[in-house]
Short mmCIF file of C-alpha atoms in Angstrom, two decimals:
data_model
loop_
_atom_site.label_atom_id
_atom_site.label_comp_id
_atom_site.label_asym_id
_atom_site.label_seq_id
_atom_site.Cartn_x
_atom_site.Cartn_y
_atom_site.Cartn_z
CA MET A 1053 109.43 100.03 128.40
CA THR A 1054 112.94 99.19 129.57
CA GLU A 1055 113.90 98.50 133.18
CA GLN A 1056 115.88 101.77 133.24
CA GLN A 1057 112.85 103.75 132.03
CA GLN A 1058 110.69 102.12 134.70
CA LYS A 1059 113.13 103.33 137.36
CA THR A 1060 113.05 106.94 136.14
CA PRO A 1061 110.59 108.73 138.45
CA TYR A 1062 110.13 111.81 136.27
CA ASP A 1063 111.06 113.36 132.97
CA LEU A 1064 113.84 115.93 132.89
CA PRO A 1065 113.22 119.26 131.14
CA ASP A 1066 114.27 120.19 127.62
CA VAL A 1067 117.35 122.37 128.04
CA SER A 1068 118.52 122.39 124.44
CA GLY A 1069 118.14 126.14 123.89
CA LEU A 1070 119.87 127.41 127.02
CA THR A 1071 122.87 129.74 126.93
CA ILE A 1072 125.56 128.81 129.43
CA GLY A 1073 128.01 131.23 131.02
CA ILE A 1074 131.16 129.82 132.59
CA LEU A 1075 132.96 131.96 135.15
CA GLY A 1076 136.60 130.99 135.27
CA GLY A 1077 136.22 129.52 131.83
CA THR A 1078 139.84 130.14 130.88
CA GLY A 1079 141.01 127.26 133.12
CA ASP A 1080 141.05 123.69 131.85
CA GLN A 1081 137.87 122.67 133.68
CA GLY A 1082 135.93 125.68 132.45
CA LYS A 1083 137.23 125.39 128.90
CA GLY A 1084 136.49 121.69 128.86
CA LEU A 1085 132.90 122.16 129.97
CA ALA A 1086 132.51 125.01 127.47
CA ARG A 1087 133.72 122.74 124.69
CA ARG A 1088 131.39 119.89 125.57
CA PHE A 1089 128.32 122.09 125.99
CA ALA A 1090 129.08 123.84 122.69
CA LEU A 1091 129.45 120.48 120.94
CA ALA A 1092 126.01 119.65 122.32
CA GLY A 1093 124.62 122.75 120.60
CA HIS A 1094 124.54 125.27 123.43
CA ARG A 1095 125.73 128.84 123.04
CA VAL A 1096 128.49 129.29 125.62
CA VAL A 1097 130.08 132.46 126.97
CA ILE A 1098 133.43 132.06 128.72
CA GLY A 1099 133.98 134.60 131.48
CA SER A 1100 137.22 136.02 132.82
CA ARG A 1101 138.44 139.15 134.58
CA LYS A 1102 139.69 140.32 131.18
CA ALA A 1103 137.54 140.04 128.08
CA GLU A 1104 140.60 139.54 125.86
CA ARG A 1105 141.73 136.52 127.84
CA ALA A 1106 138.23 135.07 127.75
CA GLN A 1107 137.99 135.53 123.99
CA GLN A 1108 141.37 133.88 123.50
CA ALA A 1109 140.14 130.85 125.46
CA ALA A 1110 137.05 130.74 123.25
CA ASP A 1111 139.18 131.01 120.10
CA ASP A 1112 141.37 128.16 121.33
CA LEU A 1113 138.34 125.87 121.23
CA GLY A 1114 137.83 126.46 117.52
CA ALA A 1115 135.94 128.90 115.35
CA ASP A 1116 133.33 126.27 114.46
CA LEU A 1117 131.94 126.13 118.01
CA PRO A 1118 129.34 128.62 119.37
CA VAL A 1119 131.66 129.91 122.10
CA SER A 1120 132.54 133.54 122.82
CA GLY A 1121 134.43 135.34 125.58
CA ALA A 1122 133.55 138.29 127.80
CA GLU A 1123 134.25 139.78 131.19
CA ASN A 1124 132.71 137.77 134.01
CA GLU A 1125 129.84 140.19 134.57
CA ALA A 1126 128.81 140.16 130.91
CA ALA A 1127 129.15 136.37 130.73
CA ALA A 1128 126.89 136.01 133.77
CA SER A 1129 124.26 138.53 132.72
CA GLY A 1130 123.79 137.07 129.24
CA ALA A 1131 123.46 133.44 130.34
CA ASP A 1132 120.46 131.36 131.34
CA VAL A 1133 122.63 129.13 133.53
CA VAL A 1134 125.97 130.14 135.05
CA VAL A 1135 128.71 127.64 135.93
CA VAL A 1136 131.29 128.68 138.54
CA ALA A 1137 134.66 127.11 137.74
CA VAL A 1138 137.05 129.59 139.35
CA PRO A 1139 139.98 128.65 141.61
CA TRP A 1140 138.92 128.22 145.23
CA ASP A 1141 140.98 131.14 146.50
CA GLY A 1142 139.00 133.57 144.33
CA HIS A 1143 135.60 131.94 144.76
CA LYS A 1144 133.91 134.09 147.40
CA ALA A 1145 135.21 137.44 146.17
CA LEU A 1146 134.04 136.80 142.61
CA LEU A 1147 130.55 135.74 143.70
CA GLU A 1148 130.24 138.75 145.99
CA SER A 1149 131.10 141.03 143.06
CA LEU A 1150 128.41 139.40 140.88
CA ARG A 1151 125.66 139.02 143.50
CA GLU A 1152 123.23 141.37 141.73
CA VAL A 1153 123.73 140.07 138.20
CA LEU A 1154 123.35 136.46 139.38
CA ALA A 1155 120.10 137.11 141.27
CA GLY A 1156 117.34 134.81 140.05
CA LYS A 1157 119.68 132.64 137.97
CA ILE A 1158 120.59 128.99 138.35
CA VAL A 1159 124.23 128.97 139.44
CA VAL A 1160 126.12 125.66 139.14
CA ASP A 1161 129.12 125.50 141.46
CA CYS A 1162 131.78 122.91 140.53
CA VAL A 1163 134.58 124.30 142.68
CA ASN A 1164 136.57 121.87 144.84
CA PRO A 1165 138.29 123.45 147.88
CA LEU A 1166 141.50 121.43 147.84
CA GLY A 1167 145.02 121.81 149.09
CA PHE A 1168 148.17 120.06 147.88
CA GLU A 1169 151.15 119.07 150.01
CA LYS A 1170 154.35 117.50 148.76
CA GLY A 1171 154.49 113.87 149.80
CA LYS A 1172 150.85 113.80 150.84
CA GLY A 1173 149.01 114.80 147.67
CA ALA A 1174 145.59 116.42 147.49
CA PHE A 1175 143.37 116.94 150.53
CA ALA A 1176 140.09 118.69 151.27
CA LEU A 1177 140.25 122.14 152.84
CA PRO A 1178 137.86 123.15 155.63
CA VAL A 1179 135.15 125.60 154.55
CA GLU A 1180 133.35 127.68 157.15
CA GLU A 1181 129.98 127.28 155.42
CA GLY A 1182 130.50 123.54 154.94
CA SER A 1183 131.34 123.49 151.23
CA ALA A 1184 132.06 125.76 148.29
CA ALA A 1185 128.47 125.30 147.12
CA GLU A 1186 127.09 126.32 150.51
CA GLN A 1187 129.39 129.32 150.51
CA ALA A 1188 127.97 130.25 147.11
CA ALA A 1189 124.41 129.86 148.43
CA SER A 1190 125.27 132.05 151.41
CA VAL A 1191 126.68 134.80 149.20
CA LEU A 1192 124.06 134.47 146.46
CA ALA A 1193 120.92 134.47 148.59
CA GLU A 1194 118.72 135.36 145.60
CA SER A 1195 120.22 132.76 143.23
CA ARG A 1196 119.33 129.08 142.82
CA VAL A 1197 122.62 127.35 143.64
CA VAL A 1198 123.29 123.78 142.51
CA ALA A 1199 126.47 121.73 143.08
CA ALA A 1200 127.60 119.57 140.14
CA PHE A 1201 130.45 118.57 137.77
CA HIS A 1202 133.04 118.10 140.54
CA HIS A 1203 134.40 114.75 139.36
CA VAL A 1204 134.81 115.38 135.64
CA SER A 1205 138.31 115.12 134.18
CA ALA A 1206 139.34 118.36 132.51
CA LYS A 1207 141.80 116.45 130.33
CA LEU A 1208 139.06 114.20 128.97
CA LEU A 1209 136.72 117.14 128.46
CA LEU A 1210 139.32 118.79 126.24
CA ASP A 1211 140.51 115.65 124.44
CA PRO A 1212 139.23 115.61 120.82
CA GLU A 1213 139.79 111.84 120.72
CA VAL A 1214 137.23 111.28 123.49
CA ASP A 1215 133.75 111.22 121.98
CA GLU A 1216 131.86 110.16 125.11
CA MET A 1217 132.35 110.94 128.81
CA GLU A 1218 131.43 107.67 130.53
CA LEU A 1219 130.48 108.88 134.00
CA ASP A 1220 127.71 110.07 136.28
CA VAL A 1221 127.54 113.63 137.59
CA LEU A 1222 126.24 114.04 141.14
CA VAL A 1223 123.82 116.98 141.27
CA LEU A 1224 122.94 118.50 144.64
CA GLY A 1225 120.62 121.32 145.58
CA ASN A 1226 117.57 122.47 147.50
CA ASP A 1227 115.52 123.50 144.45
CA ARG A 1228 113.99 120.52 142.62
CA GLU A 1229 113.39 122.41 139.38
CA ALA A 1230 117.00 123.65 139.36
CA THR A 1231 118.52 120.22 140.05
CA ASP A 1232 116.33 118.66 137.35
CA LEU A 1233 117.59 121.24 134.87
CA VAL A 1234 121.25 120.63 135.76
CA GLN A 1235 120.75 116.87 135.52
CA ALA A 1236 119.37 117.43 132.04
CA LEU A 1237 122.35 119.61 131.13
CA ALA A 1238 124.75 116.87 132.22
CA GLY A 1239 122.87 114.47 130.00
CA ARG A 1240 123.48 116.69 126.99
CA ILE A 1241 127.12 115.53 127.01
CA PRO A 1242 127.35 112.11 125.32
CA GLY A 1243 127.96 109.31 127.82
CA MET A 1244 127.30 111.51 130.82
CA ARG A 1245 124.32 111.31 133.17
CA GLY A 1246 123.14 113.62 135.93
CA VAL A 1247 122.12 111.86 139.14
CA TYR A 1248 120.46 113.64 142.05
CA GLY A 1249 122.80 113.38 145.04
CA GLY A 1250 120.94 115.12 147.85
CA ARG A 1251 120.42 118.59 149.23
CA LEU A 1252 123.09 121.24 149.25
CA HIS A 1253 124.26 120.48 152.80
CA ASN A 1254 125.63 117.20 151.40
CA ALA A 1255 127.97 118.96 148.97
CA GLY A 1256 130.98 118.96 151.29
CA GLN A 1257 131.75 115.26 150.98
CA VAL A 1258 131.17 115.36 147.22
CA GLU A 1259 133.70 118.16 146.81
CA ALA A 1260 136.15 116.45 149.16
CA PHE A 1261 135.94 113.15 147.28
CA THR A 1262 137.75 114.84 144.40
CA ALA A 1263 140.94 114.48 146.45
CA ASN A 1264 140.43 110.71 146.49
CA LEU A 1265 139.93 110.66 142.73
CA ILE A 1266 143.14 112.63 142.24
CA SER A 1267 144.98 110.02 144.31
CA MET A 1268 143.46 107.20 142.24
CA ASN A 1269 144.39 108.91 139.00
CA ARG A 1270 147.99 109.40 140.09
CA ARG A 1271 148.36 105.81 141.28
CA TYR A 1272 146.73 104.18 138.26
CA LYS A 1273 147.63 106.81 135.63
CA ALA A 1274 143.93 107.11 134.84
CA HIS A 1275 141.10 109.65 134.59
CA ALA A 1276 138.71 108.09 137.06
CA GLY A 1277 135.08 109.13 137.34
CA LEU A 1278 131.98 107.79 139.07
CA ARG A 1279 129.16 105.46 138.04
CA ILE A 1280 126.12 105.06 140.31
CA THR A 1281 124.57 101.58 140.20
CA ASP A 1282 120.89 100.56 140.29
CA VAL A 1283 119.56 104.02 139.40
#
């Protein structure tokens, strides 16, 4: 048994057969996650306000991948796990419109509430509930909300020359079974690892740290991610 295996306190579940719906999947982050999950063998449904736009995004990823497009409601209802990757300004309204269809589902929120100001760059926006993920949990009282995938470069996700995503994904939530499942999903992407990062009330600083990564990437012309040591 290796040292790393000795440090693993539990086994993560087998998630290989899960269908993943991605709301806001026509944006680069959503499309990138759709591509990587499809490459890992998952059936993925990209959601959008218009089914035609969603299907075009799916077609852009290649006919050889198990990705299709649908309206957001259909993408959510047909998925085992739903990823929320919509722009911050449409976050709450979309979730409110899908409250019933998302009831009982694991909902993974990767939205970063950020603003941009010329000369100052990216900065975290205040959120009444504390974070986008906590806003999602407030709206979706009957869903199992998990925060994850905030610090993943959309450009690298979409780059066909990048075979492995060398980074850790911080996974936060109040439901142990749900966070285990999302950690396992992160691990389906080669090079990536899901690491439990605390309960959902800690999501605010995780979302906000994306602004720091954007600043690093601009300064160093990089696609910085995170690695957690000694875990």
